[in-house]
Amino acid sequence: VFAGILVAFLLLISEILGQINTQAGKISSLFAPIIPLVVYFFVFKKYYSYSLQMYLLADNPNLGVKKALTLSKLITNGYKWKLFVLDLSFIGWYLLGMLSLGIGFLWITPYWSITRINAYHFIKTDALAKGIIKPEDFYVNPDKVSDN
């Protein structure tokens, strides 16, 4: 939603610049299709950086939101593209779910969820093996949790 608003705002600015000056209009019309792609790139990068934080919190609810976001960013380093391709591989399933008038989602949603959970466990195990994170990063004493 935020990315859509940002893209609309950027397109509006490029349209205003185009109306003010015809030369600026030519330049902005060249960059108009590129601006949303650049914005989406950064949005997707951040989305996949923080996409595993809910699994981290499910593993340890006492972790804290800020700590979970930080750990998610650390462990997804090098896996953002693979997570994107993993999500992309479900397009066919989602189309099939829509063709079945939504009934297929009764099977597709749990399948997608389990696939993401398995990806989380693989990425977490790999990050632990490579020393990117330590086991004590995941387990926090509930008495020391701040309100973050």
N, CA and C of each residue as an Amber inpcrd file, in Angstrom:
protein
   444
   0.8330000  -1.1810000   0.0000000   0.0000000   0.0000000   0.0000000
   0.8810000   1.2500000   0.0000000   1.8720000   1.2560000   0.8990000
   2.7560000   2.4100000   0.9720000   3.5160000   2.5910000  -0.3360000
   3.9770000   1.4920000  -0.9140000   4.7180000   1.5700000  -2.1750000
   3.8310000   2.1200000  -3.2850000   2.5640000   1.7170000  -3.3100000
   1.6350000   2.2170000  -4.3190000   1.4010000   3.7100000  -4.1880000
   1.2730000   4.1850000  -2.9510000   1.0860000   5.6180000  -2.7080000
   2.3330000   6.3860000  -3.1270000   3.5060000   5.8300000  -2.7930000
   4.7500000   6.4750000  -3.1540000   4.9230000   6.5440000  -4.6670000
   4.5880000   5.4660000  -5.3440000   4.6930000   5.4410000  -6.8090000
   3.7280000   6.4510000  -7.4220000   2.5020000   6.5060000  -6.9120000
   1.5220000   7.4660000  -7.4210000   2.0180000   8.8990000  -7.2030000
   2.5950000   9.1520000  -6.0450000   3.1320000  10.4740000  -5.7510000
   4.2680000  10.8280000  -6.7070000   5.1770000   9.8860000  -6.9420000
   6.2940000  10.1370000  -7.8520000   5.8110000  10.3420000  -9.2860000
   4.8190000   9.5880000  -9.6970000   4.2670000   9.7720000 -11.0410000
   3.5560000  11.1130000 -11.1690000   2.8810000  11.5390000 -10.1010000
   2.2190000  12.8430000 -10.1150000   3.2540000  13.9590000 -10.2500000
   4.3470000  13.8450000  -9.5110000   5.4030000  14.8540000  -9.6040000
   5.9920000  14.8730000 -11.0090000   6.2310000  13.7060000 -11.5890000
   6.8050000  13.6750000 -12.9350000   5.8280000  14.2530000 -13.9580000
   4.5270000  14.0720000 -13.7330000   3.5210000  14.6460000 -14.6470000
   3.4880000  16.1680000 -14.5110000   3.5930000  16.6740000 -13.3010000
   3.6050000  18.1290000 -13.0860000   4.8320000  18.7400000 -13.7370000
   5.9820000  18.0790000 -13.5660000   7.1980000  18.5790000 -14.2110000
   7.0520000  18.5810000 -15.7270000   6.3760000  17.6130000 -16.2570000
   6.1660000  17.5290000 -17.6930000   5.2750000  18.6410000 -18.2040000
   4.3080000  19.0740000 -17.4050000   3.4220000  20.1430000 -17.8350000
   4.0790000  21.5120000 -17.6950000   4.9990000  21.6600000 -16.7640000
   5.6530000  22.9450000 -16.5620000   6.5730000  23.2660000 -17.7310000
   7.3260000  22.2980000 -18.1550000   8.3070000  22.5290000 -19.2060000
   8.2880000  21.3340000 -20.1520000   8.1540000  21.5790000 -21.4180000
   8.0720000  20.4640000 -22.3560000   9.3610000  19.6650000 -22.3760000
  10.4970000  20.3330000 -22.1970000  11.7640000  19.5990000 -22.1580000
  11.8070000  18.7110000 -20.9200000  11.3940000  19.2480000 -19.7870000
  11.3450000  18.4440000 -18.5620000  10.3260000  17.3220000 -18.7170000
   9.2700000  17.5820000 -19.4810000   8.2630000  16.5540000 -19.7290000
   8.8240000  15.3890000 -20.5030000   9.6960000  15.6810000 -21.4570000
  10.3190000  14.5980000 -22.2180000  11.2310000  13.7720000 -21.3370000
  11.9960000  14.4470000 -20.4920000  12.9090000  13.7320000 -19.5970000
  12.1280000  12.9280000 -18.5690000  11.1100000  13.5490000 -17.9620000
  10.3480000  12.8420000 -16.9430000   9.5470000  11.6920000 -17.5410000
   9.1100000  11.8180000 -18.7900000   8.3830000  10.7060000 -19.3980000
   9.3150000   9.5350000 -19.6990000  10.6040000   9.8080000 -19.8500000
  11.5660000   8.7290000 -20.0160000  11.7880000   7.9890000 -18.7010000
  11.7940000   8.7420000 -17.5990000  12.0560000   8.1390000 -16.3010000
  10.8000000   7.6340000 -15.6030000   9.6320000   7.9830000 -16.0790000
   8.3830000   7.5790000 -15.4270000   8.2410000   6.0650000 -15.2910000
   8.5650000   5.2670000 -16.2990000   8.4530000   3.8180000 -16.0960000
   9.5600000   3.2490000 -15.2080000  10.6820000   3.9600000 -15.1060000
  11.8080000   3.4460000 -14.3280000  11.6240000   3.6990000 -12.8390000
  11.0100000   4.8200000 -12.4920000  10.8440000   5.1930000 -11.0800000
  10.0810000   4.1270000 -10.2960000   8.9380000   3.6250000 -10.7650000
   8.2550000   2.5800000  -9.9930000   9.0950000   1.3130000  -9.8330000
   9.8670000   0.9590000 -10.8410000  10.7110000  -0.2350000 -10.7320000
  11.7720000  -0.0730000  -9.6510000  12.3600000   1.1130000  -9.5830000
  13.3690000   1.3740000  -8.5550000  12.7290000   1.3430000  -7.1720000
  11.5580000   1.9530000  -7.0420000  10.8580000   1.9630000  -5.7530000
  10.4880000   0.5420000  -5.3490000   9.9570000  -0.2440000  -6.2870000
   9.5830000  -1.6230000  -5.9720000  10.7990000  -2.4500000  -5.5910000
  11.9350000  -2.1980000  -6.2210000  13.1470000  -2.9280000  -5.8640000
  13.4820000  -2.7180000  -4.3890000  13.4680000  -1.4660000  -3.9430000
  13.8030000  -1.1830000  -2.5490000  12.7300000  -1.6990000  -1.5920000
  11.4740000  -1.6250000  -1.9890000  10.3970000  -2.1500000  -1.1400000
  10.5340000  -3.6540000  -0.9890000  10.7640000  -4.3670000  -2.0980000
  10.9150000  -5.8160000  -2.0240000  12.1510000  -6.2060000  -1.2210000
  13.2220000  -5.4410000  -1.3680000  14.4290000  -5.7350000  -0.6060000
  14.1500000  -5.6330000   0.8930000  13.4660000  -4.5920000   1.3080000
  13.1290000  -4.4440000   2.7260000  12.1250000  -5.4970000   3.1710000
  11.1600000  -5.8010000   2.3090000  10.1660000  -6.8260000   2.6530000
  10.8480000  -8.1580000   2.9440000  11.7490000  -8.5680000   2.0740000
  12.4120000  -9.8570000   2.2720000  13.4590000  -9.7940000   3.3760000
  13.9920000  -8.6200000   3.6740000  14.9090000  -8.4920000   4.8080000
  14.2040000  -8.7930000   6.1240000  12.9800000  -8.3340000   6.2310000
  12.2500000  -8.4730000   7.4870000  11.1890000  -9.5740000   7.4450000
  11.1620000 -10.3670000   6.3920000  10.0720000 -11.3360000   6.2210000
  10.1200000 -12.4980000   7.2030000  11.2430000 -12.7600000   7.8290000
  11.3320000 -13.8990000   8.7350000  11.1500000 -13.5160000  10.2040000
  10.8570000 -12.2490000  10.4640000  10.7450000 -11.8240000  11.8590000
   9.5790000 -12.4790000  12.5780000   8.4950000 -12.7830000  11.8870000
   7.3590000 -13.4160000  12.5780000   7.6940000 -14.8460000  12.9860000
   8.5480000 -15.5200000  12.2230000   8.9700000 -16.8660000  12.6010000
   9.9320000 -16.8140000  13.7800000  10.7750000 -15.7850000  13.8030000
  11.6670000 -15.6090000  14.9470000  10.8710000 -15.3620000  16.2230000
   9.8380000 -14.5430000  16.1160000   8.9930000 -14.2730000  17.2840000
   8.1780000 -15.4960000  17.6820000   7.8070000 -16.3220000  16.7150000
   7.0850000 -17.5540000  17.0400000   8.0030000 -18.5290000  17.7710000
   9.2920000 -18.5570000  17.3900000  10.2590000 -19.4040000  18.0830000
  10.4690000 -18.9510000  19.5190000  10.5240000 -17.6460000  19.7160000
  10.7410000 -17.1020000  21.0530000   9.9730000 -15.7940000  21.2040000
   8.7900000 -15.8380000  21.8090000   7.9810000 -14.6230000  21.9640000
   8.6480000 -13.5570000  22.8360000   9.6170000 -13.9410000  23.6450000
  10.3000000 -12.9870000  24.5130000  11.4350000 -12.2540000  23.8130000
  11.6080000 -12.4970000  22.5370000  12.7200000 -11.9220000  21.7850000
  12.6140000 -10.4040000  21.6650000  11.4340000  -9.8840000  21.4780000
  11.2530000  -8.4510000  21.2680000  11.2350000  -8.1430000  19.7830000
  10.4330000  -7.1730000  19.3960000  10.2260000  -6.8700000  17.9940000
  11.5000000  -6.3340000  17.3400000  12.1810000  -5.3990000  17.9990000
  13.3920000  -4.8200000  17.4040000  14.4750000  -5.8750000  17.2180000
  14.6400000  -6.7240000  18.2010000  15.6440000  -7.7880000  18.1080000
  15.2750000  -8.7610000  16.9900000  13.9910000  -9.0890000  16.8470000
  13.5490000  -9.9970000  15.7890000  13.7870000  -9.3810000  14.4130000
  13.5240000  -8.0900000  14.2650000  13.7800000  -7.4250000  12.9910000
  15.2730000  -7.4170000  12.6650000  16.0960000  -7.1660000  13.6630000
  17.5450000  -7.1520000  13.4530000  18.0430000  -8.5390000  13.0530000
  17.5850000  -9.5670000  13.7600000  18.0050000 -10.9270000  13.4290000
  17.5060000 -11.3400000  12.0510000  16.2910000 -10.9480000  11.7130000
  15.7470000 -11.2760000  10.3940000  16.5940000 -10.6460000   9.3030000
  16.9940000  -9.4160000   9.5120000  17.8350000  -8.7300000   8.5310000
  19.1880000  -9.4250000   8.3870000  19.7370000  -9.9010000   9.5080000
  21.0280000 -10.5850000   9.4680000  20.9430000 -11.9330000   8.7540000
  19.9360000 -12.7200000   9.0910000  19.9070000 -14.0810000   8.5470000
  19.4180000 -14.1350000   7.1000000  18.6920000 -13.1180000   6.6450000
  18.2380000 -13.1380000   5.2530000  19.2760000 -12.5740000   4.2910000
  20.3880000 -12.1000000   4.8180000  21.4440000 -11.5740000   3.9490000
  21.9570000 -12.7020000   3.0490000  21.7920000 -12.5330000   1.7580000
  22.1800000 -13.5600000   0.8010000  21.0460000 -14.4920000   0.4090000
  19.8940000 -14.3580000   1.0520000  18.7560000 -15.2340000   0.7610000
  17.5340000 -14.4880000   0.2350000  17.6430000 -13.1830000   0.0730000
  16.4790000 -12.4060000  -0.3760000  16.0040000 -12.8560000  -1.7530000
  16.9340000 -13.0440000  -2.6730000  16.5550000 -13.4670000  -4.0200000
  15.9450000 -14.8690000  -3.9920000  16.5130000 -15.7500000  -3.1800000
  15.9790000 -17.1150000  -3.0960000  14.5780000 -17.1150000  -2.4930000
  14.3430000 -16.2620000  -1.5110000  12.9930000 -16.1630000  -0.9500000
  12.0150000 -15.5960000  -1.9750000  12.4760000 -14.6370000  -2.7660000
  11.6320000 -14.0760000  -3.8140000  11.2730000 -15.1490000  -4.8460000
  12.2560000 -15.9270000  -5.2670000  12.0040000 -16.9990000  -6.2370000
  11.0810000 -18.0550000  -5.6310000  11.2540000 -18.3300000  -4.3390000
  10.3660000 -19.2750000  -3.6620000   8.9230000 -18.7840000  -3.7150000
   8.7100000 -17.5070000  -3.4130000   7.3620000 -16.9510000  -3.4910000
   6.8510000 -16.9320000  -4.9220000   7.7400000 -16.6550000  -5.8540000
   7.3730000 -16.6230000  -7.2670000   6.9360000 -17.9990000  -7.7620000
   7.4890000 -19.0380000  -7.1840000   7.1450000 -20.3910000  -7.6090000
   5.7010000 -20.7620000  -7.2620000   5.0560000 -19.9700000  -6.4310000
   3.6720000 -20.2550000  -6.0450000   2.6440000 -19.5540000  -6.9220000
   3.0810000 -18.8090000  -7.9220000   2.1340000 -18.0920000  -8.7870000
   1.1690000 -19.0580000  -9.4570000   1.6890000 -20.1570000  -9.9680000
   0.8270000 -21.1490000 -10.6040000  -0.2080000 -21.7170000  -9.6470000
   0.2180000 -21.9720000  -8.4270000  -0.7240000 -22.4850000  -7.4230000
  -1.8150000 -21.4580000  -7.1180000  -1.4190000 -20.1920000  -7.0020000
  -2.4100000 -19.1590000  -6.7140000  -3.3870000 -18.9700000  -7.8760000
  -2.8900000 -19.0680000  -9.1060000  -3.7970000 -19.0060000 -10.2570000
  -4.7700000 -20.1800000 -10.2420000  -4.2610000 -21.3480000  -9.9030000
  -5.1280000 -22.5210000  -9.7940000  -6.1670000 -22.3310000  -8.6850000
  -5.7420000 -21.7190000  -7.5910000  -6.6740000 -21.4370000  -6.4970000
  -7.7700000 -20.4770000  -6.9200000  -7.4100000 -19.4790000  -7.7350000
  -8.4270000 -18.5370000  -8.2220000  -9.3580000 -19.2020000  -9.2250000
  -8.8150000 -20.0840000 -10.0630000  -9.6590000 -20.7980000 -11.0270000
 -10.6610000 -21.7150000 -10.3360000 -10.2950000 -22.1910000  -9.1630000
 -11.2060000 -23.0610000  -8.4150000 -12.1550000 -22.2580000  -7.5210000
 -12.2440000 -20.9540000  -7.7950000 -13.1120000 -20.0360000  -7.0380000
 -12.7660000 -20.0010000  -5.5500000 -11.4810000 -20.1370000  -5.2570000
 -11.0160000 -20.0080000  -3.8830000 -10.9430000 -21.2930000  -3.0910000
 -11.5400000 -22.3520000  -3.5840000 -11.5370000 -23.6060000  -2.8360000
 -10.1240000 -24.1710000  -2.7480000  -9.3410000 -23.9850000  -3.7810000
  -7.9700000 -24.4900000  -3.7920000  -7.0940000 -23.8690000  -2.7230000
  -7.4600000 -22.6770000  -2.2550000  -6.6550000 -22.0210000  -1.2260000
  -6.6960000 -22.7720000   0.0950000  -7.6730000 -23.6500000   0.2690000
  -7.7030000 -24.4820000   1.4740000  -6.4750000 -25.3890000   1.5390000
  -5.9080000 -25.7460000   0.3950000  -4.7080000 -26.5680000   0.3460000
  -3.4620000 -25.7420000   0.0660000  -3.6010000 -24.6840000  -0.7040000
  -2.4420000 -23.8940000  -1.1160000  -1.8700000 -23.1020000   0.0570000
  -2.7140000 -22.5050000   0.8730000  -2.2360000 -21.6740000   1.9790000
  -1.4050000 -22.4660000   2.9880000  -1.8620000 -23.6380000   3.4470000
  -0.9890000 -24.4020000   4.3540000   0.3060000 -24.8660000   3.6780000
   0.2130000 -25.2030000   2.3950000   1.4080000 -25.6250000   1.6500000
   2.4250000 -24.4920000   1.5930000   1.9610000 -23.2620000   1.3010000
   2.8410000 -22.1030000   1.2690000   3.4200000 -21.8340000   2.6540000
   2.5890000 -21.9340000   3.6880000   3.0500000 -21.6640000   5.0560000
   4.1360000 -22.6440000   5.4840000   3.9260000 -23.9190000   5.2240000
   4.9170000 -24.9230000   5.5960000   6.2080000 -24.7310000   4.7980000
   6.0800000 -24.3520000   3.5460000   7.2630000 -24.1030000   2.7280000
   8.0660000 -22.9460000   3.2980000   7.3890000 -21.8610000   3.6990000
   8.0890000 -20.7150000   4.2940000   8.7240000 -21.0940000   5.6390000
   8.0340000 -21.9130000   6.4340000   8.5940000 -22.3500000   7.7160000
   9.8520000 -23.1800000   7.4890000   9.8150000 -24.0760000   6.5130000
  10.9990000 -24.8750000   6.2000000  12.1390000 -23.9930000   5.7000000
  11.8230000 -22.9870000   4.9050000  12.8510000 -22.0510000   4.4360000
  13.4510000 -21.3020000   5.6260000  12.6080000 -20.8850000   6.5650000
  13.0940000 -20.2020000   7.7690000  14.0510000 -21.0980000   8.5490000
  13.6610000 -22.3520000   8.7540000  14.5270000 -23.2610000   9.5150000
  15.8500000 -23.5060000   8.7950000  15.8100000 -23.6280000   7.4830000
  17.0440000 -23.8040000   6.7170000  17.9430000 -22.5780000   6.8390000
  17.3700000 -21.3930000   6.6670000  18.1520000 -20.1570000   6.7240000
  18.7060000 -19.9360000   8.1320000  17.9050000 -20.2250000   9.1400000
  18.3540000 -20.0690000  10.5320000  19.5040000 -21.0360000  10.8300000
  19.3640000 -22.2840000  10.4260000  20.4090000 -23.2790000  10.6570000
  21.6920000 -22.9030000   9.9210000  21.5570000 -22.4140000   8.7020000
  22.7230000 -22.0020000   7.9270000  23.4200000 -20.8010000   8.5720000
  22.6320000 -19.8470000   9.0630000  23.2140000 -18.6710000   9.7230000
  23.9400000 -19.0710000  11.0040000  23.3840000 -20.0360000  11.7290000
  24.0620000 -20.5260000  12.9320000  25.3600000 -21.2480000  12.5680000
  25.3170000 -22.0570000  11.5040000  26.5080000 -22.8070000  11.0940000
  27.6130000 -21.8760000  10.5940000  27.2370000 -20.8010000   9.9170000
  28.2310000 -19.8610000   9.3910000  28.7240000 -18.8750000  10.4440000
  28.0970000 -18.8530000  11.6050000  28.5030000 -17.9530000  12.6660000
  27.9820000 -16.5420000  12.5120000  27.0130000 -16.3430000  11.6350000
  26.4250000 -15.0150000  11.4490000  25.6880000 -14.6010000  12.7190000
  25.0570000 -15.5750000  13.3300000  24.3640000 -15.3590000  14.5970000
  24.7860000 -16.4520000  15.5670000  24.5270000 -16.2170000  16.8460000
  24.8550000 -17.1930000  17.8830000  23.5540000 -17.7410000  18.4560000
  23.5900000 -18.9450000  19.0000000  22.3660000 -19.5090000  19.5850000
  21.7680000 -18.6310000  20.6770000  22.6280000 -17.9370000  21.4160000
  22.0910000 -17.0920000  22.4930000  21.3670000 -15.8570000  21.9590000
  21.5300000 -15.5470000  20.6590000  20.7710000 -14.4420000  20.0570000
  19.2790000 -14.7680000  19.9940000  18.9530000 -16.0450000  19.9490000
  17.5560000 -16.4500000  19.8090000  16.8250000 -16.5870000  21.1340000
  17.5730000 -16.8010000  22.1950000  16.9260000 -17.0820000  23.4590000
  17.2400000 -15.9810000  24.4500000  16.1900000 -15.2950000  24.8640000
  16.3230000 -14.1490000  25.7560000  15.6370000 -14.4770000  27.0640000
  16.2390000 -14.0530000  28.1360000  15.6330000 -14.2140000  29.4480000
  14.3930000 -13.3240000  29.5210000  13.2130000 -13.8690000  29.8360000
  11.9990000 -13.0500000  29.8460000  12.0400000 -11.8920000  30.8380000
  12.8930000 -11.9680000  31.8540000  12.9800000 -10.8850000  32.8250000
  13.7290000  -9.6820000  32.2640000  14.5250000  -9.8770000  31.2040000
  15.3400000  -8.7970000  30.6510000  14.7500000  -8.1880000  29.3830000
  13.5320000  -8.5170000  29.0450000  12.9210000  -8.0080000  27.8240000
  12.4440000  -6.5790000  28.0570000  12.8290000  -5.6920000  27.1520000
  12.3650000  -4.3000000  27.2450000  11.0790000  -4.1440000  26.4520000
  10.4640000  -3.0000000  26.5430000   9.2050000  -2.7360000  25.8380000
   9.4840000  -2.1830000  24.4650000  10.0690000  -2.9630000  23.5820000
  10.3470000  -2.4650000  22.2360000   9.4410000  -3.0790000  21.2460000
